[in-house]
Amino acid sequence: MVQHKQVQVTTEALDMINQGRSANYKPNIWKYEFVQALNNEYDEKIHERRAAKLKEDVKRISVEANGLLVKLEMIDDIMKLGLESLFGKEIKEGLYSMALLINHNNQVFAMTSMLPHYALGYLDKLSSLTRWWRNLGLTENLTFARDRSVECFLWSTGVASDYQFGSLRKTLTKAIYLILILDDVYDIYGSQFTNAIDRWDSKEIEKLPDRIKRCFDALSSTTNEAALDIQKEKGWKCVLPHLKKAVRILVPVLCIHAFIYIVDDLTGEVADFLENKQDLVYYLSIIIRLCNDLGTSKAEMERGDSPSSILCYMQEAHVPEETARRHIRGLISQMWQKLNTQFMTQSPLVQQIVKTSINIARVAYCIYQYGDGFGVQDQETRVHILSTLVEPLKLT
């Protein structure tokens, strides 16, 4: 009987074997020093007091003013400015109230004047998250992977923009970043890493190259940290198994983090919805997958990566690429209709969960609308980041 020796493949050998499979992503354009130097001049106490006064001014305006149409326009402005979490009571009352008569321009000025304090407060969180990522030390070891901390923060901000969801934005940013890294690691190491993640098995982990072990250690510690944060904030001790189960796939991990942070009670109507949320996760997954394909398929086909939905439909239906793209856009439209139906048919208690889930799909559409918004940083995604996170809001 012939006995085969077990061959230990070194990290260097694996790199040489898989070099052609790397996407050769460009270095991160948002340098660590630049992000750390971003200054939020509105983070001082004087601006906190001003923001509090403006908040009271807007509440007073909503009470004193008269006219249903103008009232609805004011509510619309609040929603567009992302300040609805600060005026939930006023919005609810306004939808049923006929009392409003005030100069509309003054209302908008009062509300936009609050934005520097509330919106640009994101800079502090972004700065701390880039420090967290640098301290993990994965960038130096996983040079083939995408270093995209700012883009990940943009995604989490789009999912949970309300001011009170700071903890959720922090956790989502970390989760998105690690999943992005995992995606690139899978491209290189395939099933070798998949088995370790699926089982969280120490024996499987020991078989991994050293730098990939560090990636798993970062994933494990971040998942445990998220579970501990949720326990401190909500008092729930049973979320870690759910986080581990969802950690490999983008949509479930985003959904489960969002659901846990948003809801205060996991019983009754909310529990019933979460138990039967498979359709919601399915619609979101299809939208994100197909949006990703529309944005990245050209580059992937040039690299010889696994076939995208576009290429599969081209071969299946014997049609040119543009026809396949129209078909994929039609499928995305169908999924959006189903998501909207999910939102409209739920009670107000559950609608917040569905709304946050829909935001996940909205950001995916934004990121991949003009191409690979993660892989290629210096185009439309850069414009979004500058206008949302970097450049001061211009008040008129």
PDB file of C-alpha atoms in Angstrom, residues 71-316:
ATOM      1  CA  LYS A  71     -46.920  71.427   8.360  1.00  0.00           C
ATOM      2  CA  LEU A  72     -46.459  68.498   5.996  1.00  0.00           C
ATOM      3  CA  GLU A  73     -43.707  70.379   4.133  1.00  0.00           C
ATOM      4  CA  MET A  74     -41.923  70.934   7.451  1.00  0.00           C
ATOM      5  CA  ILE A  75     -42.145  67.226   8.278  1.00  0.00           C
ATOM      6  CA  ASP A  76     -40.784  66.442   4.816  1.00  0.00           C
ATOM      7  CA  ASP A  77     -37.812  68.751   5.428  1.00  0.00           C
ATOM      8  CA  ILE A  78     -37.104  67.099   8.783  1.00  0.00           C
ATOM      9  CA  MET A  79     -37.105  63.656   7.155  1.00  0.00           C
ATOM     10  CA  LYS A  80     -34.854  64.761   4.279  1.00  0.00           C
ATOM     11  CA  LEU A  81     -32.357  66.275   6.702  1.00  0.00           C
ATOM     12  CA  GLY A  82     -32.181  63.023   8.666  1.00  0.00           C
ATOM     13  CA  LEU A  83     -33.450  64.598  11.885  1.00  0.00           C
ATOM     14  CA  GLU A  84     -36.635  62.582  12.307  1.00  0.00           C
ATOM     15  CA  SER A  85     -35.324  60.811  15.409  1.00  0.00           C
ATOM     16  CA  LEU A  86     -35.154  64.181  17.187  1.00  0.00           C
ATOM     17  CA  PHE A  87     -38.746  65.123  16.390  1.00  0.00           C
ATOM     18  CA  GLY A  88     -40.655  61.852  16.498  1.00  0.00           C
ATOM     19  CA  LYS A  89     -43.436  63.263  18.665  1.00  0.00           C
ATOM     20  CA  GLU A  90     -43.824  66.396  16.530  1.00  0.00           C
ATOM     21  CA  ILE A  91     -43.972  64.349  13.336  1.00  0.00           C
ATOM     22  CA  LYS A  92     -46.707  62.097  14.712  1.00  0.00           C
ATOM     23  CA  GLU A  93     -48.704  65.065  15.949  1.00  0.00           C
ATOM     24  CA  GLY A  94     -48.149  66.927  12.705  1.00  0.00           C
ATOM     25  CA  LEU A  95     -49.640  64.182  10.600  1.00  0.00           C
ATOM     26  CA  TYR A  96     -52.935  64.673  12.415  1.00  0.00           C
ATOM     27  CA  SER A  97     -52.726  68.387  13.137  1.00  0.00           C
ATOM     28  CA  MET A  98     -54.087  71.419  11.313  1.00  0.00           C
ATOM     29  CA  ALA A  99     -52.112  73.906  13.401  1.00  0.00           C
ATOM     30  CA  LEU A 100     -49.243  75.536  11.531  1.00  0.00           C
ATOM     31  CA  LEU A 101     -48.571  79.074  10.292  1.00  0.00           C
ATOM     32  CA  ILE A 102     -44.976  80.261  10.177  1.00  0.00           C
ATOM     33  CA  ASN A 103     -42.486  81.384   7.587  1.00  0.00           C
ATOM     34  CA  HIS A 104     -41.244  78.202   5.909  1.00  0.00           C
ATOM     35  CA  ASN A 105     -37.751  79.549   5.240  1.00  0.00           C
ATOM     36  CA  ASN A 106     -37.217  80.226   8.959  1.00  0.00           C
ATOM     37  CA  GLN A 107     -38.142  76.627   9.754  1.00  0.00           C
ATOM     38  CA  VAL A 108     -35.605  75.215   7.311  1.00  0.00           C
ATOM     39  CA  PHE A 109     -32.858  77.522   8.626  1.00  0.00           C
ATOM     40  CA  ALA A 110     -33.458  76.428  12.201  1.00  0.00           C
ATOM     41  CA  MET A 111     -33.297  72.774  11.273  1.00  0.00           C
ATOM     42  CA  THR A 112     -30.247  72.988   8.985  1.00  0.00           C
ATOM     43  CA  SER A 113     -28.399  74.942  11.678  1.00  0.00           C
ATOM     44  CA  MET A 114     -28.614  71.837  13.879  1.00  0.00           C
ATOM     45  CA  LEU A 115     -26.952  69.583  11.325  1.00  0.00           C
ATOM     46  CA  PRO A 116     -23.304  70.528  11.968  1.00  0.00           C
ATOM     47  CA  HIS A 117     -23.545  69.252  15.544  1.00  0.00           C
ATOM     48  CA  TYR A 118     -25.613  66.129  14.885  1.00  0.00           C
ATOM     49  CA  ALA A 119     -24.382  65.039  11.445  1.00  0.00           C
ATOM     50  CA  LEU A 120     -20.686  65.930  11.726  1.00  0.00           C
ATOM     51  CA  GLY A 121     -20.520  64.114  15.057  1.00  0.00           C
ATOM     52  CA  TYR A 122     -19.915  61.084  12.803  1.00  0.00           C
ATOM     53  CA  LEU A 123     -16.283  62.246  12.426  1.00  0.00           C
ATOM     54  CA  ASP A 124     -15.376  61.245  15.991  1.00  0.00           C
ATOM     55  CA  LYS A 125     -16.722  57.744  15.443  1.00  0.00           C
ATOM     56  CA  LEU A 126     -14.939  57.423  12.081  1.00  0.00           C
ATOM     57  CA  SER A 127     -11.645  58.467  13.669  1.00  0.00           C
ATOM     58  CA  SER A 128     -11.945  55.871  16.441  1.00  0.00           C
ATOM     59  CA  LEU A 129     -12.895  53.125  13.983  1.00  0.00           C
ATOM     60  CA  THR A 130      -9.864  53.758  11.773  1.00  0.00           C
ATOM     61  CA  ARG A 131      -7.697  53.507  14.897  1.00  0.00           C
ATOM     62  CA  TRP A 132      -9.407  50.205  15.754  1.00  0.00           C
ATOM     63  CA  TRP A 133      -8.675  48.863  12.282  1.00  0.00           C
ATOM     64  CA  ARG A 134      -5.049  49.950  12.322  1.00  0.00           C
ATOM     65  CA  ASN A 135      -4.509  48.374  15.727  1.00  0.00           C
ATOM     66  CA  LEU A 136      -5.759  45.028  14.404  1.00  0.00           C
ATOM     67  CA  GLY A 137      -2.717  44.976  12.109  1.00  0.00           C
ATOM     68  CA  LEU A 138      -4.445  43.117   9.280  1.00  0.00           C
ATOM     69  CA  THR A 139      -3.660  45.647   6.563  1.00  0.00           C
ATOM     70  CA  GLU A 140       0.056  44.908   6.657  1.00  0.00           C
ATOM     71  CA  ASN A 141      -0.476  41.136   6.658  1.00  0.00           C
ATOM     72  CA  LEU A 142      -3.296  40.883   4.109  1.00  0.00           C
ATOM     73  CA  THR A 143      -1.917  43.106   1.384  1.00  0.00           C
ATOM     74  CA  PHE A 144      -4.179  41.513  -1.255  1.00  0.00           C
ATOM     75  CA  ALA A 145      -7.363  42.535   0.592  1.00  0.00           C
ATOM     76  CA  ARG A 146      -9.321  45.765   0.296  1.00  0.00           C
ATOM     77  CA  ASP A 147      -8.489  48.397   2.916  1.00  0.00           C
ATOM     78  CA  ARG A 148     -11.762  50.324   2.908  1.00  0.00           C
ATOM     79  CA  SER A 149     -12.602  51.571   6.406  1.00  0.00           C
ATOM     80  CA  VAL A 150     -14.166  54.853   5.285  1.00  0.00           C
ATOM     81  CA  GLU A 151     -16.397  53.174   2.692  1.00  0.00           C
ATOM     82  CA  CYS A 152     -17.557  50.685   5.335  1.00  0.00           C
ATOM     83  CA  PHE A 153     -18.419  53.558   7.652  1.00  0.00           C
ATOM     84  CA  LEU A 154     -20.343  55.253   4.822  1.00  0.00           C
ATOM     85  CA  TRP A 155     -22.401  52.060   4.405  1.00  0.00           C
ATOM     86  CA  SER A 156     -23.191  51.812   8.125  1.00  0.00           C
ATOM     87  CA  THR A 157     -24.149  55.489   8.216  1.00  0.00           C
ATOM     88  CA  GLY A 158     -26.578  54.925   5.355  1.00  0.00           C
ATOM     89  CA  VAL A 159     -28.120  51.928   7.130  1.00  0.00           C
ATOM     90  CA  ALA A 160     -28.502  53.614  10.538  1.00  0.00           C
ATOM     91  CA  SER A 161     -28.304  57.379  10.085  1.00  0.00           C
ATOM     92  CA  ASP A 162     -30.383  58.304  13.137  1.00  0.00           C
ATOM     93  CA  TYR A 163     -28.281  60.049  15.763  1.00  0.00           C
ATOM     94  CA  GLN A 164     -29.175  57.617  18.560  1.00  0.00           C
ATOM     95  CA  PHE A 165     -27.817  54.602  16.644  1.00  0.00           C
ATOM     96  CA  GLY A 166     -24.132  55.383  17.245  1.00  0.00           C
ATOM     97  CA  SER A 167     -23.435  51.965  18.781  1.00  0.00           C
ATOM     98  CA  LEU A 168     -25.106  50.248  15.835  1.00  0.00           C
ATOM     99  CA  ARG A 169     -23.045  52.255  13.311  1.00  0.00           C
ATOM    100  CA  LYS A 170     -19.838  51.281  15.122  1.00  0.00           C
ATOM    101  CA  THR A 171     -20.722  47.584  15.167  1.00  0.00           C
ATOM    102  CA  LEU A 172     -21.969  47.578  11.557  1.00  0.00           C
ATOM    103  CA  THR A 173     -18.784  49.264  10.329  1.00  0.00           C
ATOM    104  CA  LYS A 174     -16.644  46.609  11.976  1.00  0.00           C
ATOM    105  CA  ALA A 175     -18.854  43.812  10.651  1.00  0.00           C
ATOM    106  CA  ILE A 176     -18.852  45.147   7.075  1.00  0.00           C
ATOM    107  CA  TYR A 177     -15.091  45.663   7.132  1.00  0.00           C
ATOM    108  CA  LEU A 178     -14.370  42.157   8.353  1.00  0.00           C
ATOM    109  CA  ILE A 179     -16.793  40.607   5.855  1.00  0.00           C
ATOM    110  CA  LEU A 180     -15.066  42.575   3.082  1.00  0.00           C
ATOM    111  CA  ILE A 181     -11.732  41.150   4.211  1.00  0.00           C
ATOM    112  CA  LEU A 182     -13.216  37.648   4.488  1.00  0.00           C
ATOM    113  CA  ASP A 183     -14.511  37.906   0.936  1.00  0.00           C
ATOM    114  CA  ASP A 184     -10.998  38.630  -0.324  1.00  0.00           C
ATOM    115  CA  VAL A 185      -9.505  35.884   1.847  1.00  0.00           C
ATOM    116  CA  TYR A 186     -12.004  33.361   0.442  1.00  0.00           C
ATOM    117  CA  ASP A 187     -10.886  34.282  -3.070  1.00  0.00           C
ATOM    118  CA  ILE A 188      -7.345  33.241  -2.170  1.00  0.00           C
ATOM    119  CA  TYR A 189      -7.704  30.452   0.389  1.00  0.00           C
ATOM    120  CA  GLY A 190     -11.138  29.061  -0.476  1.00  0.00           C
ATOM    121  CA  SER A 191     -12.471  26.099   1.478  1.00  0.00           C
ATOM    122  CA  GLN A 192      -9.458  26.068   3.811  1.00  0.00           C
ATOM    123  CA  PHE A 193     -10.794  29.203   5.497  1.00  0.00           C
ATOM    124  CA  THR A 194     -14.486  28.343   4.994  1.00  0.00           C
ATOM    125  CA  ASN A 195     -14.232  25.230   7.154  1.00  0.00           C
ATOM    126  CA  ALA A 196     -12.682  27.180  10.016  1.00  0.00           C
ATOM    127  CA  ILE A 197     -15.410  29.831   9.895  1.00  0.00           C
ATOM    128  CA  ASP A 198     -18.255  27.351   9.564  1.00  0.00           C
ATOM    129  CA  ARG A 199     -17.164  25.310  12.569  1.00  0.00           C
ATOM    130  CA  TRP A 200     -15.274  27.864  14.670  1.00  0.00           C
ATOM    131  CA  ASP A 201     -13.031  24.859  15.187  1.00  0.00           C
ATOM    132  CA  SER A 202      -9.613  25.372  16.796  1.00  0.00           C
ATOM    133  CA  LYS A 203      -8.190  22.345  14.955  1.00  0.00           C
ATOM    134  CA  GLU A 204      -9.217  23.777  11.580  1.00  0.00           C
ATOM    135  CA  ILE A 205      -7.816  27.170  12.560  1.00  0.00           C
ATOM    136  CA  GLU A 206      -4.411  25.667  13.372  1.00  0.00           C
ATOM    137  CA  LYS A 207      -4.137  24.500   9.758  1.00  0.00           C
ATOM    138  CA  LEU A 208      -4.349  28.061   8.472  1.00  0.00           C
ATOM    139  CA  PRO A 209      -1.313  30.211   7.605  1.00  0.00           C
ATOM    140  CA  ASP A 210      -0.290  32.504  10.444  1.00  0.00           C
ATOM    141  CA  ARG A 211      -1.593  35.720   8.915  1.00  0.00           C
ATOM    142  CA  ILE A 212      -4.973  34.104   8.198  1.00  0.00           C
ATOM    143  CA  LYS A 213      -5.102  32.961  11.824  1.00  0.00           C
ATOM    144  CA  ARG A 214      -4.802  36.632  12.750  1.00  0.00           C
ATOM    145  CA  CYS A 215      -7.764  37.366  10.498  1.00  0.00           C
ATOM    146  CA  PHE A 216      -9.826  34.727  12.285  1.00  0.00           C
ATOM    147  CA  ASP A 217      -8.691  36.041  15.678  1.00  0.00           C
ATOM    148  CA  ALA A 218      -9.869  39.534  14.670  1.00  0.00           C
ATOM    149  CA  LEU A 219     -13.200  38.143  13.528  1.00  0.00           C
ATOM    150  CA  SER A 220     -13.659  36.166  16.731  1.00  0.00           C
ATOM    151  CA  SER A 221     -12.708  39.018  19.070  1.00  0.00           C
ATOM    152  CA  THR A 222     -14.902  41.523  17.216  1.00  0.00           C
ATOM    153  CA  THR A 223     -17.891  39.161  17.286  1.00  0.00           C
ATOM    154  CA  ASN A 224     -17.433  38.570  21.014  1.00  0.00           C
ATOM    155  CA  GLU A 225     -17.089  42.319  21.593  1.00  0.00           C
ATOM    156  CA  ALA A 226     -20.341  42.987  19.712  1.00  0.00           C
ATOM    157  CA  ALA A 227     -22.169  40.394  21.801  1.00  0.00           C
ATOM    158  CA  LEU A 228     -20.771  41.945  25.006  1.00  0.00           C
ATOM    159  CA  ASP A 229     -21.831  45.452  23.910  1.00  0.00           C
ATOM    160  CA  ILE A 230     -25.352  44.207  23.214  1.00  0.00           C
ATOM    161  CA  GLN A 231     -25.454  42.497  26.601  1.00  0.00           C
ATOM    162  CA  LYS A 232     -24.434  45.736  28.331  1.00  0.00           C
ATOM    163  CA  GLU A 233     -26.878  47.858  26.346  1.00  0.00           C
ATOM    164  CA  LYS A 234     -29.861  45.503  26.197  1.00  0.00           C
ATOM    165  CA  GLY A 235     -29.219  42.985  28.958  1.00  0.00           C
ATOM    166  CA  TRP A 236     -29.454  40.079  26.488  1.00  0.00           C
ATOM    167  CA  LYS A 237     -26.998  37.205  27.006  1.00  0.00           C
ATOM    168  CA  CYS A 238     -27.997  34.898  24.138  1.00  0.00           C
ATOM    169  CA  VAL A 239     -26.915  36.775  20.989  1.00  0.00           C
ATOM    170  CA  LEU A 240     -23.379  35.385  20.470  1.00  0.00           C
ATOM    171  CA  PRO A 241     -24.482  32.102  18.795  1.00  0.00           C
ATOM    172  CA  HIS A 242     -26.669  34.083  16.385  1.00  0.00           C
ATOM    173  CA  LEU A 243     -23.830  36.450  15.504  1.00  0.00           C
ATOM    174  CA  LYS A 244     -21.455  33.542  14.884  1.00  0.00           C
ATOM    175  CA  LYS A 245     -24.006  31.797  12.689  1.00  0.00           C
ATOM    176  CA  ALA A 246     -24.529  34.862  10.492  1.00  0.00           C
ATOM    177  CA  VAL A 247     -20.963  36.136  10.358  1.00  0.00           C
ATOM    178  CA  ARG A 248     -19.965  34.773   6.940  1.00  0.00           C
ATOM    179  CA  ILE A 249     -22.710  36.363   4.855  1.00  0.00           C
ATOM    180  CA  LEU A 250     -23.219  40.115   4.507  1.00  0.00           C
ATOM    181  CA  VAL A 251     -27.013  40.464   4.568  1.00  0.00           C
ATOM    182  CA  PRO A 252     -27.789  38.176   7.545  1.00  0.00           C
ATOM    183  CA  VAL A 253     -25.011  39.693   9.634  1.00  0.00           C
ATOM    184  CA  LEU A 254     -26.180  43.243   8.888  1.00  0.00           C
ATOM    185  CA  CYS A 255     -29.801  42.333   9.544  1.00  0.00           C
ATOM    186  CA  ILE A 256     -29.204  40.553  12.821  1.00  0.00           C
ATOM    187  CA  HIS A 257     -27.048  43.397  14.163  1.00  0.00           C
ATOM    188  CA  ALA A 258     -29.621  45.978  13.082  1.00  0.00           C
ATOM    189  CA  PHE A 259     -32.576  44.053  14.493  1.00  0.00           C
ATOM    190  CA  ILE A 260     -30.910  43.495  17.850  1.00  0.00           C
ATOM    191  CA  TYR A 261     -29.907  47.129  18.305  1.00  0.00           C
ATOM    192  CA  ILE A 262     -33.207  48.619  17.117  1.00  0.00           C
ATOM    193  CA  VAL A 263     -35.755  46.564  19.032  1.00  0.00           C
ATOM    194  CA  ASP A 264     -36.202  46.809  22.790  1.00  0.00           C
ATOM    195  CA  ASP A 265     -38.302  43.679  23.241  1.00  0.00           C
ATOM    196  CA  LEU A 266     -37.889  40.331  21.521  1.00  0.00           C
ATOM    197  CA  THR A 267     -41.339  39.066  22.408  1.00  0.00           C
ATOM    198  CA  GLY A 268     -44.802  39.230  20.868  1.00  0.00           C
ATOM    199  CA  GLU A 269     -45.187  40.782  17.424  1.00  0.00           C
ATOM    200  CA  VAL A 270     -41.489  41.549  16.982  1.00  0.00           C
ATOM    201  CA  ALA A 271     -40.488  37.986  17.866  1.00  0.00           C
ATOM    202  CA  ASP A 272     -43.009  36.573  15.400  1.00  0.00           C
ATOM    203  CA  PHE A 273     -41.659  38.793  12.628  1.00  0.00           C
ATOM    204  CA  LEU A 274     -38.004  37.970  13.328  1.00  0.00           C
ATOM    205  CA  GLU A 275     -38.822  34.263  13.426  1.00  0.00           C
ATOM    206  CA  ASN A 276     -40.273  34.494   9.923  1.00  0.00           C
ATOM    207  CA  LYS A 277     -37.975  37.068   8.342  1.00  0.00           C
ATOM    208  CA  GLN A 278     -36.581  34.728   5.671  1.00  0.00           C
ATOM    209  CA  ASP A 279     -38.418  36.504   2.853  1.00  0.00           C
ATOM    210  CA  LEU A 280     -37.033  39.877   3.900  1.00  0.00           C
ATOM    211  CA  VAL A 281     -33.462  38.579   4.046  1.00  0.00           C
ATOM    212  CA  TYR A 282     -33.956  36.845   0.685  1.00  0.00           C
ATOM    213  CA  TYR A 283     -35.153  40.018  -1.062  1.00  0.00           C
ATOM    214  CA  LEU A 284     -32.271  42.022   0.417  1.00  0.00           C
ATOM    215  CA  SER A 285     -29.731  39.372  -0.569  1.00  0.00           C
ATOM    216  CA  ILE A 286     -30.947  39.308  -4.165  1.00  0.00           C
ATOM    217  CA  ILE A 287     -30.832  43.106  -4.482  1.00  0.00           C
ATOM    218  CA  ILE A 288     -27.330  43.370  -3.043  1.00  0.00           C
ATOM    219  CA  ARG A 289     -26.017  40.435  -5.062  1.00  0.00           C
ATOM    220  CA  LEU A 290     -27.426  41.740  -8.342  1.00  0.00           C
ATOM    221  CA  CYS A 291     -26.385  45.354  -7.682  1.00  0.00           C
ATOM    222  CA  ASN A 292     -22.898  44.059  -6.957  1.00  0.00           C
ATOM    223  CA  ASP A 293     -22.897  42.113 -10.222  1.00  0.00           C
ATOM    224  CA  LEU A 294     -24.005  45.150 -12.231  1.00  0.00           C
ATOM    225  CA  GLY A 295     -21.159  47.168 -10.749  1.00  0.00           C
ATOM    226  CA  THR A 296     -18.327  44.635 -10.764  1.00  0.00           C
ATOM    227  CA  SER A 297     -19.017  42.091 -13.528  1.00  0.00           C
ATOM    228  CA  LYS A 298     -16.875  43.733 -16.216  1.00  0.00           C
ATOM    229  CA  ALA A 299     -13.744  43.721 -14.056  1.00  0.00           C
ATOM    230  CA  GLU A 300     -14.504  40.218 -12.777  1.00  0.00           C
ATOM    231  CA  MET A 301     -14.888  38.822 -16.293  1.00  0.00           C
ATOM    232  CA  GLU A 302     -11.551  40.380 -17.260  1.00  0.00           C
ATOM    233  CA  ARG A 303      -9.922  38.675 -14.249  1.00  0.00           C
ATOM    234  CA  GLY A 304     -11.587  35.348 -14.987  1.00  0.00           C
ATOM    235  CA  ASP A 305     -13.467  35.238 -11.688  1.00  0.00           C
ATOM    236  CA  SER A 306     -16.511  33.054 -11.041  1.00  0.00           C
ATOM    237  CA  PRO A 307     -19.394  33.862 -13.412  1.00  0.00           C
ATOM    238  CA  SER A 308     -21.739  36.634 -12.286  1.00  0.00           C
ATOM    239  CA  SER A 309     -25.503  36.634 -12.732  1.00  0.00           C
ATOM    240  CA  ILE A 310     -25.015  38.714 -15.888  1.00  0.00           C
ATOM    241  CA  LEU A 311     -22.680  36.221 -17.526  1.00  0.00           C
ATOM    242  CA  CYS A 312     -24.875  33.303 -16.469  1.00  0.00           C
ATOM    243  CA  TYR A 313     -27.939  34.880 -18.087  1.00  0.00           C
ATOM    244  CA  MET A 314     -25.962  35.754 -21.237  1.00  0.00           C
ATOM    245  CA  GLN A 315     -25.017  32.094 -21.632  1.00  0.00           C
ATOM    246  CA  GLU A 316     -28.416  30.727 -20.603  1.00  0.00           C
TER     247      GLU A 316
END
